[in-house]
Structures are given as C-alpha cells and as structure tokens.
C-alpha cells in the first residue's frame, strides 16, 4: 500500500503558526510520525507540500497509477479551490480529506469544503492524529 500525503497552503508553517489551533509540532515532525506509523503497519508513504494550487493539482494528477491513496490537507484551498476539486475528481486514486482543527467549530467560511463531495471521506479535529486516522482508513 503506497500513500501520498499532500499538504497545501500555509501548512509548511505548522508548529510555528497559530500553535493554539494547530499545535507545536512541525510538519516535518508530523510527517515523520506518519511515516513511522505507516511503516509499522506495512505501508509506504511519500510526502509533498506546496503553497501553489497548480503544484498540488500536478501532484494529484501524478498520483494516478503511482499511489493507492492520497491523504490531503489542502489548508485554506479546501474552502474554495474548484481546480483541486476537479483534479481529485479526474483521478481514480481515492482521496481522504484531512484537517488538524475542527473546522466546524471555527469561522463560518471553514465549514464549507468544496473538496469533500469528491473525496472518499474526511477526518478532522484530531491534530496530527487526523493524518494517522486517515492513513488507517486505507489499511482497514
Ligand atoms: C486546516 C483548516 C483550514 O481551514 C485552514 O485554512 C488551514 C488548516 C486544518 O488542518 O485544520 O490552513 O486545513
């Protein structure tokens, strides 16, 4: 099982931005924990982060035939990127949407995701464990 973990806009600052919301672990530390968990469960992981919508679109296109699933935290793109929504719909690789925070308990604009309808499912509100739980959903 090969899983691509994709992180979008602003997520490179995880651990340094809004620590009360996203915690103090860096994205690198979170990725390491996810990779270790995956390895222990017999899965392989690859990681990519970009602040650029087009790079994320390309990463999703490139996952076709290469990965069994994508774990995707698109950051704020979640709430308005029809380009990412269409990219997810364009590939056969299943995508699980992830958010570290409980987006429903925050500002109104975070309650809507344009990605959820084309994702296999969604995990949110569990901090870094949102990624682990999303990974586990592919392994069940
Ligand atoms: C986020 C939630 C988004 O609303 C926000 O724009 C982010 C991070 C999360 O992981 O909780 O950048 O996706």
Short mmCIF file of N, CA and C and ligand atoms in Angstrom, two decimals:
data_model
loop_
_atom_site.label_atom_id
_atom_site.label_comp_id
_atom_site.label_asym_id
_atom_site.label_seq_id
_atom_site.Cartn_x
_atom_site.Cartn_y
_atom_site.Cartn_z
N UNK A 1 0.85 -1.21 0.00
CA UNK A 1 0.00 0.00 0.00
C UNK A 1 0.88 1.25 0.00
N UNK A 2 0.70 2.08 -1.02
CA UNK A 2 1.50 3.31 -1.12
C UNK A 2 0.59 4.53 -1.02
N UNK A 3 0.90 5.35 -0.06
CA UNK A 3 0.04 6.51 0.22
C UNK A 3 0.83 7.81 0.07
N UNK A 4 0.23 8.74 -0.66
CA UNK A 4 0.81 10.08 -0.79
C UNK A 4 0.14 11.03 0.21
N UNK A 5 0.96 11.68 1.02
CA UNK A 5 0.43 12.65 1.98
C UNK A 5 0.71 14.05 1.43
N UNK A 6 -0.38 14.73 1.08
CA UNK A 6 -0.27 16.05 0.45
C UNK A 6 -0.70 17.13 1.42
N UNK A 7 0.11 18.17 1.52
CA UNK A 7 -0.26 19.32 2.35
C UNK A 7 -0.23 20.59 1.50
N UNK A 8 -1.24 21.41 1.69
CA UNK A 8 -1.37 22.61 0.88
C UNK A 8 -0.90 23.87 1.58
N UNK A 9 -1.56 24.94 1.22
CA UNK A 9 -1.10 26.29 1.53
C UNK A 9 -0.98 26.55 3.05
N UNK A 10 0.14 27.14 3.41
CA UNK A 10 0.49 27.54 4.79
C UNK A 10 0.86 26.39 5.72
N UNK A 11 0.71 25.17 5.25
CA UNK A 11 0.95 24.06 6.18
C UNK A 11 2.43 23.82 6.47
N UNK A 12 3.32 24.41 5.66
CA UNK A 12 4.75 24.34 5.96
C UNK A 12 5.07 25.08 7.27
N UNK A 13 4.17 25.96 7.67
CA UNK A 13 4.40 26.74 8.90
C UNK A 13 3.82 26.06 10.14
N UNK A 14 3.30 24.87 9.98
CA UNK A 14 2.74 24.14 11.12
C UNK A 14 3.80 24.02 12.22
N UNK A 15 3.38 24.28 13.45
CA UNK A 15 4.32 24.25 14.58
C UNK A 15 4.82 25.64 14.92
N UNK A 16 4.66 26.55 13.95
CA UNK A 16 5.10 27.93 14.17
C UNK A 16 3.93 28.91 14.07
N UNK A 17 2.87 28.55 13.37
CA UNK A 17 1.73 29.46 13.22
C UNK A 17 0.58 28.95 14.09
N UNK A 18 -0.17 29.88 14.67
CA UNK A 18 -1.38 29.56 15.44
C UNK A 18 -1.25 28.26 16.23
N UNK A 19 -0.27 28.22 17.11
CA UNK A 19 0.01 26.98 17.85
C UNK A 19 -1.18 26.48 18.68
N UNK A 20 -1.99 27.44 19.15
CA UNK A 20 -3.18 27.07 19.93
C UNK A 20 -4.17 26.26 19.10
N UNK A 21 -4.12 26.44 17.79
CA UNK A 21 -5.05 25.73 16.89
C UNK A 21 -4.40 24.47 16.32
N UNK A 22 -3.14 24.61 15.87
CA UNK A 22 -2.51 23.51 15.11
C UNK A 22 -1.41 22.77 15.88
N UNK A 23 -1.15 23.19 17.13
CA UNK A 23 -0.12 22.50 17.92
C UNK A 23 1.28 23.01 17.62
N UNK A 24 2.26 22.47 18.33
CA UNK A 24 3.62 22.99 18.20
C UNK A 24 4.57 22.04 17.46
N UNK A 25 4.04 20.94 16.99
CA UNK A 25 4.89 20.04 16.18
C UNK A 25 4.97 20.58 14.75
N UNK A 26 6.16 20.50 14.19
CA UNK A 26 6.34 20.98 12.81
C UNK A 26 5.77 19.96 11.83
N UNK A 27 5.59 20.41 10.58
CA UNK A 27 5.08 19.49 9.55
C UNK A 27 6.07 18.33 9.36
N UNK A 28 7.35 18.65 9.46
CA UNK A 28 8.36 17.60 9.32
C UNK A 28 8.21 16.54 10.41
N UNK A 29 7.99 16.99 11.64
CA UNK A 29 7.80 16.05 12.75
C UNK A 29 6.53 15.22 12.57
N UNK A 30 5.47 15.89 12.11
CA UNK A 30 4.21 15.17 11.87
C UNK A 30 4.41 14.13 10.76
N UNK A 31 5.08 14.54 9.68
CA UNK A 31 5.33 13.61 8.58
C UNK A 31 6.15 12.40 9.04
N UNK A 32 7.13 12.66 9.90
CA UNK A 32 7.96 11.56 10.41
C UNK A 32 7.10 10.58 11.21
N UNK A 33 6.20 11.12 12.04
CA UNK A 33 5.32 10.26 12.85
C UNK A 33 4.40 9.45 11.94
N UNK A 34 3.90 10.08 10.89
CA UNK A 34 3.00 9.38 9.95
C UNK A 34 3.78 8.29 9.21
N UNK A 35 5.00 8.62 8.79
CA UNK A 35 5.83 7.64 8.07
C UNK A 35 6.14 6.44 8.97
N UNK A 36 6.45 6.71 10.24
CA UNK A 36 6.78 5.62 11.18
C UNK A 36 5.56 4.74 11.43
N UNK A 37 4.40 5.39 11.59
CA UNK A 37 3.16 4.64 11.81
C UNK A 37 2.87 3.75 10.59
N UNK A 38 3.02 4.35 9.41
CA UNK A 38 2.74 3.61 8.17
C UNK A 38 3.67 2.40 8.06
N UNK A 39 4.95 2.64 8.34
CA UNK A 39 5.94 1.56 8.23
C UNK A 39 5.56 0.40 9.15
N UNK A 40 5.18 0.74 10.38
CA UNK A 40 4.79 -0.30 11.35
C UNK A 40 3.56 -1.07 10.88
N UNK A 41 2.74 -0.43 10.05
CA UNK A 41 1.52 -1.08 9.52
C UNK A 41 1.75 -1.66 8.13
N UNK A 42 3.01 -1.65 7.69
CA UNK A 42 3.35 -2.27 6.41
C UNK A 42 3.02 -1.43 5.19
N UNK A 43 2.85 -0.12 5.38
CA UNK A 43 2.54 0.76 4.25
C UNK A 43 3.72 1.69 3.96
N UNK A 44 3.71 2.20 2.74
CA UNK A 44 4.76 3.14 2.32
C UNK A 44 4.14 4.53 2.18
N UNK A 45 4.89 5.54 2.55
CA UNK A 45 4.35 6.90 2.43
C UNK A 45 5.32 7.80 1.67
N UNK A 46 4.76 8.79 1.00
CA UNK A 46 5.55 9.86 0.37
C UNK A 46 4.87 11.16 0.75
N UNK A 47 5.65 12.23 0.79
CA UNK A 47 5.12 13.50 1.30
C UNK A 47 5.42 14.64 0.33
N UNK A 48 4.44 15.54 0.19
CA UNK A 48 4.65 16.72 -0.63
C UNK A 48 3.83 17.87 -0.06
N UNK A 49 4.47 19.03 0.04
CA UNK A 49 3.75 20.24 0.48
C UNK A 49 3.98 21.33 -0.54
N UNK A 50 2.93 22.11 -0.81
CA UNK A 50 3.11 23.27 -1.67
C UNK A 50 2.08 24.34 -1.30
N UNK A 51 2.51 25.59 -1.47
CA UNK A 51 1.59 26.71 -1.29
C UNK A 51 0.92 27.07 -2.62
N UNK A 52 1.31 26.37 -3.68
CA UNK A 52 0.82 26.70 -5.02
C UNK A 52 -0.24 25.70 -5.48
N UNK A 53 -1.38 26.22 -5.81
CA UNK A 53 -2.51 25.38 -6.22
C UNK A 53 -2.15 24.47 -7.39
N UNK A 54 -1.48 25.04 -8.41
CA UNK A 54 -1.13 24.27 -9.60
C UNK A 54 -0.18 23.11 -9.29
N UNK A 55 0.73 23.33 -8.35
CA UNK A 55 1.64 22.23 -7.97
C UNK A 55 0.88 21.10 -7.29
N UNK A 56 -0.13 21.47 -6.53
CA UNK A 56 -0.94 20.43 -5.87
C UNK A 56 -1.78 19.68 -6.91
N UNK A 57 -2.31 20.42 -7.89
CA UNK A 57 -3.05 19.79 -8.99
C UNK A 57 -2.15 18.78 -9.69
N UNK A 58 -0.91 19.19 -9.99
CA UNK A 58 0.04 18.28 -10.68
C UNK A 58 0.35 17.07 -9.82
N UNK A 59 0.49 17.28 -8.50
CA UNK A 59 0.80 16.14 -7.61
C UNK A 59 -0.36 15.14 -7.62
N UNK A 60 -1.58 15.65 -7.67
CA UNK A 60 -2.76 14.75 -7.70
C UNK A 60 -2.79 14.00 -9.04
N UNK A 61 -2.57 14.71 -10.14
CA UNK A 61 -2.51 14.03 -11.45
C UNK A 61 -1.43 12.95 -11.44
N UNK A 62 -0.28 13.29 -10.89
CA UNK A 62 0.87 12.38 -10.89
C UNK A 62 0.69 11.15 -10.01
N UNK A 63 -0.29 11.23 -9.11
CA UNK A 63 -0.52 10.10 -8.19
C UNK A 63 -1.21 8.93 -8.89
N UNK A 64 -1.87 9.26 -10.02
CA UNK A 64 -2.58 8.21 -10.77
C UNK A 64 -1.62 7.08 -11.15
N UNK A 65 -1.96 5.87 -10.78
CA UNK A 65 -1.12 4.72 -11.12
C UNK A 65 0.13 4.57 -10.25
N UNK A 66 0.38 5.54 -9.40
CA UNK A 66 1.58 5.52 -8.55
C UNK A 66 1.25 5.24 -7.09
N UNK A 67 0.09 5.67 -6.66
CA UNK A 67 -0.29 5.52 -5.25
C UNK A 67 -1.67 4.87 -5.13
N UNK A 68 -1.88 4.22 -3.99
CA UNK A 68 -3.18 3.60 -3.71
C UNK A 68 -4.14 4.57 -3.06
N UNK A 69 -3.60 5.67 -2.55
CA UNK A 69 -4.47 6.65 -1.91
C UNK A 69 -3.72 7.93 -1.63
N UNK A 70 -4.49 8.98 -1.44
CA UNK A 70 -3.93 10.29 -1.08
C UNK A 70 -4.60 10.76 0.20
N UNK A 71 -3.76 11.23 1.13
CA UNK A 71 -4.25 11.92 2.33
C UNK A 71 -4.00 13.39 2.06
N UNK A 72 -5.05 14.20 2.08
CA UNK A 72 -4.91 15.57 1.59
C UNK A 72 -5.44 16.60 2.59
N UNK A 73 -4.51 17.42 3.10
CA UNK A 73 -4.89 18.62 3.85
C UNK A 73 -4.59 19.80 2.93
N UNK A 74 -5.61 20.35 2.34
CA UNK A 74 -5.42 21.42 1.35
C UNK A 74 -5.31 22.79 2.00
N UNK A 75 -5.41 22.86 3.35
CA UNK A 75 -5.39 24.17 4.01
C UNK A 75 -6.58 24.99 3.52
N UNK A 76 -6.38 26.30 3.40
CA UNK A 76 -7.49 27.18 3.02
C UNK A 76 -8.02 26.91 1.60
N UNK A 77 -7.22 26.25 0.75
CA UNK A 77 -7.71 25.89 -0.60
C UNK A 77 -8.98 25.03 -0.49
N UNK A 78 -9.08 24.30 0.61
CA UNK A 78 -10.24 23.43 0.86
C UNK A 78 -11.56 24.14 0.60
N UNK A 79 -11.57 25.42 1.00
CA UNK A 79 -12.84 26.13 1.06
C UNK A 79 -13.25 26.78 -0.26
N UNK A 80 -12.33 26.80 -1.25
CA UNK A 80 -12.71 27.49 -2.50
C UNK A 80 -12.06 26.98 -3.78
N UNK A 81 -11.19 25.98 -3.69
CA UNK A 81 -10.46 25.60 -4.91
C UNK A 81 -11.21 24.57 -5.76
N UNK A 82 -11.91 25.08 -6.77
CA UNK A 82 -12.58 24.16 -7.71
C UNK A 82 -11.56 23.43 -8.56
N UNK A 83 -10.37 24.03 -8.72
CA UNK A 83 -9.31 23.36 -9.51
C UNK A 83 -8.85 22.08 -8.78
N UNK A 84 -8.69 22.17 -7.47
CA UNK A 84 -8.30 20.97 -6.71
C UNK A 84 -9.44 19.96 -6.66
N UNK A 85 -10.65 20.47 -6.57
CA UNK A 85 -11.82 19.58 -6.57
C UNK A 85 -11.86 18.78 -7.88
N UNK A 86 -11.66 19.48 -9.00
CA UNK A 86 -11.71 18.81 -10.30
C UNK A 86 -10.53 17.86 -10.48
N UNK A 87 -9.37 18.21 -9.92
CA UNK A 87 -8.20 17.31 -10.01
C UNK A 87 -8.49 16.00 -9.27
N UNK A 88 -9.10 16.11 -8.10
CA UNK A 88 -9.43 14.90 -7.33
C UNK A 88 -10.43 14.05 -8.12
N UNK A 89 -11.43 14.73 -8.72
CA UNK A 89 -12.44 14.00 -9.50
C UNK A 89 -11.85 13.38 -10.75
N UNK A 90 -10.74 13.94 -11.25
CA UNK A 90 -10.15 13.49 -12.51
C UNK A 90 -9.33 12.21 -12.38
N UNK A 91 -8.91 11.88 -11.17
CA UNK A 91 -8.07 10.70 -10.99
C UNK A 91 -8.85 9.58 -10.29
N UNK A 92 -8.36 8.35 -10.46
CA UNK A 92 -9.06 7.24 -9.82
C UNK A 92 -8.52 6.95 -8.42
N UNK A 93 -7.47 7.64 -8.04
CA UNK A 93 -6.88 7.43 -6.70
C UNK A 93 -7.83 7.99 -5.64
N UNK A 94 -8.22 7.18 -4.64
CA UNK A 94 -9.09 7.72 -3.60
C UNK A 94 -8.38 8.73 -2.71
N UNK A 95 -9.09 9.79 -2.38
CA UNK A 95 -8.52 10.86 -1.55
C UNK A 95 -9.30 10.96 -0.25
N UNK A 96 -8.56 11.00 0.86
CA UNK A 96 -9.19 11.27 2.16
C UNK A 96 -8.77 12.68 2.59
N UNK A 97 -9.77 13.50 2.79
CA UNK A 97 -9.53 14.90 3.19
C UNK A 97 -9.23 14.94 4.70
N UNK A 98 -8.26 15.78 5.05
CA UNK A 98 -7.83 15.86 6.45
C UNK A 98 -7.75 17.32 6.89
N UNK A 99 -8.14 17.55 8.13
CA UNK A 99 -7.88 18.84 8.79
C UNK A 99 -7.44 18.56 10.21
N UNK A 100 -6.44 19.29 10.65
CA UNK A 100 -5.99 19.12 12.04
C UNK A 100 -7.00 19.70 13.02
N UNK A 101 -7.55 20.87 12.66
CA UNK A 101 -8.50 21.52 13.56
C UNK A 101 -9.93 21.05 13.25
N UNK A 102 -10.82 21.30 14.21
CA UNK A 102 -12.24 21.04 13.96
C UNK A 102 -12.79 22.26 13.23
N UNK A 103 -12.81 22.19 11.92
CA UNK A 103 -13.19 23.36 11.10
C UNK A 103 -14.63 23.81 11.37
N UNK A 104 -15.46 22.92 11.90
CA UNK A 104 -16.86 23.27 12.18
C UNK A 104 -17.02 24.11 13.44
N UNK A 105 -15.96 24.13 14.25
CA UNK A 105 -16.02 24.91 15.50
C UNK A 105 -15.31 26.25 15.34
N UNK A 106 -15.00 26.62 14.11
CA UNK A 106 -14.23 27.84 13.86
C UNK A 106 -15.05 28.84 13.03
N UNK A 107 -14.39 29.65 12.21
CA UNK A 107 -15.12 30.65 11.44
C UNK A 107 -16.07 29.97 10.45
N UNK A 108 -17.13 30.69 10.13
CA UNK A 108 -18.17 30.19 9.22
C UNK A 108 -17.58 29.68 7.89
N UNK A 109 -16.62 30.45 7.31
CA UNK A 109 -16.13 30.08 5.97
C UNK A 109 -15.43 28.73 5.96
N UNK A 110 -14.96 28.28 7.15
CA UNK A 110 -14.25 26.99 7.19
C UNK A 110 -15.21 25.80 7.19
N UNK A 111 -16.50 26.09 7.39
CA UNK A 111 -17.46 24.98 7.47
C UNK A 111 -17.71 24.34 6.13
N UNK A 112 -17.45 25.09 5.06
CA UNK A 112 -17.71 24.52 3.74
C UNK A 112 -16.41 24.06 3.08
N UNK A 113 -16.44 22.82 2.60
CA UNK A 113 -15.33 22.29 1.81
C UNK A 113 -15.85 21.97 0.43
N UNK A 114 -15.18 22.50 -0.60
CA UNK A 114 -15.59 22.15 -1.97
C UNK A 114 -14.98 20.81 -2.38
N UNK A 115 -14.10 20.26 -1.53
CA UNK A 115 -13.42 19.00 -1.85
C UNK A 115 -14.18 17.76 -1.36
N UNK A 116 -14.85 17.89 -0.22
CA UNK A 116 -15.48 16.72 0.40
C UNK A 116 -16.35 15.88 -0.55
N UNK A 117 -17.17 16.51 -1.41
CA UNK A 117 -18.04 15.69 -2.27
C UNK A 117 -17.29 14.74 -3.20
N UNK A 118 -16.02 15.03 -3.52
CA UNK A 118 -15.28 14.14 -4.42
C UNK A 118 -14.23 13.33 -3.66
N UNK A 119 -14.23 13.42 -2.34
CA UNK A 119 -13.30 12.62 -1.53
C UNK A 119 -13.99 11.36 -1.03
N UNK A 120 -13.17 10.37 -0.70
CA UNK A 120 -13.74 9.14 -0.15
C UNK A 120 -14.32 9.41 1.24
N UNK A 121 -13.65 10.25 1.99
CA UNK A 121 -14.12 10.57 3.33
C UNK A 121 -13.29 11.71 3.89
N UNK A 122 -13.54 12.02 5.14
CA UNK A 122 -12.91 13.19 5.75
C UNK A 122 -12.59 12.88 7.22
N UNK A 123 -11.42 13.32 7.67
CA UNK A 123 -11.05 13.20 9.09
C UNK A 123 -10.64 14.59 9.55
N UNK A 124 -11.22 15.04 10.65
CA UNK A 124 -10.87 16.38 11.12
C UNK A 124 -10.96 16.49 12.63
N UNK A 125 -10.14 17.41 13.16
CA UNK A 125 -10.26 17.77 14.57
C UNK A 125 -9.33 17.03 15.51
N UNK A 126 -8.48 16.15 14.99
CA UNK A 126 -7.64 15.33 15.87
C UNK A 126 -6.16 15.71 15.80
N UNK A 127 -5.88 16.93 15.41
CA UNK A 127 -4.48 17.37 15.33
C UNK A 127 -3.70 16.47 14.39
N UNK A 128 -2.47 16.13 14.76
CA UNK A 128 -1.66 15.31 13.85
C UNK A 128 -2.26 13.91 13.67
N UNK A 129 -3.04 13.48 14.66
CA UNK A 129 -3.67 12.16 14.54
C UNK A 129 -4.73 12.11 13.44
N UNK A 130 -5.17 13.27 12.95
CA UNK A 130 -6.08 13.25 11.79
C UNK A 130 -5.40 12.55 10.61
N UNK A 131 -4.09 12.78 10.45
CA UNK A 131 -3.35 12.13 9.34
C UNK A 131 -3.25 10.62 9.59
N UNK A 132 -2.99 10.25 10.86
CA UNK A 132 -2.85 8.83 11.20
C UNK A 132 -4.18 8.10 11.00
N UNK A 133 -5.26 8.73 11.43
CA UNK A 133 -6.59 8.11 11.27
C UNK A 133 -6.96 7.98 9.79
N UNK A 134 -6.58 8.97 9.01
CA UNK A 134 -6.84 8.91 7.56
C UNK A 134 -6.04 7.76 6.95
N UNK A 135 -4.81 7.62 7.39
CA UNK A 135 -3.95 6.52 6.89
C UNK A 135 -4.61 5.19 7.25
N UNK A 136 -5.05 5.11 8.50
CA UNK A 136 -5.67 3.86 8.97
C UNK A 136 -6.90 3.51 8.12
N UNK A 137 -7.60 4.52 7.64
CA UNK A 137 -8.80 4.24 6.83
C UNK A 137 -8.45 3.48 5.55
N UNK A 138 -7.22 3.66 5.05
CA UNK A 138 -6.79 2.92 3.86
C UNK A 138 -6.38 1.49 4.20
N UNK A 139 -6.06 1.26 5.47
CA UNK A 139 -5.48 -0.03 5.87
C UNK A 139 -6.52 -0.99 6.43
N UNK A 140 -7.70 -0.48 6.75
CA UNK A 140 -8.73 -1.34 7.35
C UNK A 140 -9.21 -2.41 6.40
C1 LIG B 1 -6.77 23.32 8.11
C2 LIG B 1 -8.07 24.12 8.28
C3 LIG B 1 -8.20 25.20 7.21
O1 LIG B 1 -9.41 25.92 7.39
C4 LIG B 1 -7.05 26.17 7.31
O2 LIG B 1 -7.13 27.12 6.29
C5 LIG B 1 -5.71 25.50 7.34
C6 LIG B 1 -5.56 24.25 8.07
C7 LIG B 1 -6.55 22.32 9.26
O3 LIG B 1 -5.68 21.46 9.11
O4 LIG B 1 -7.23 22.40 10.28
O5 LIG B 1 -4.74 26.03 6.82
O6 LIG B 1 -6.84 22.60 6.89
#
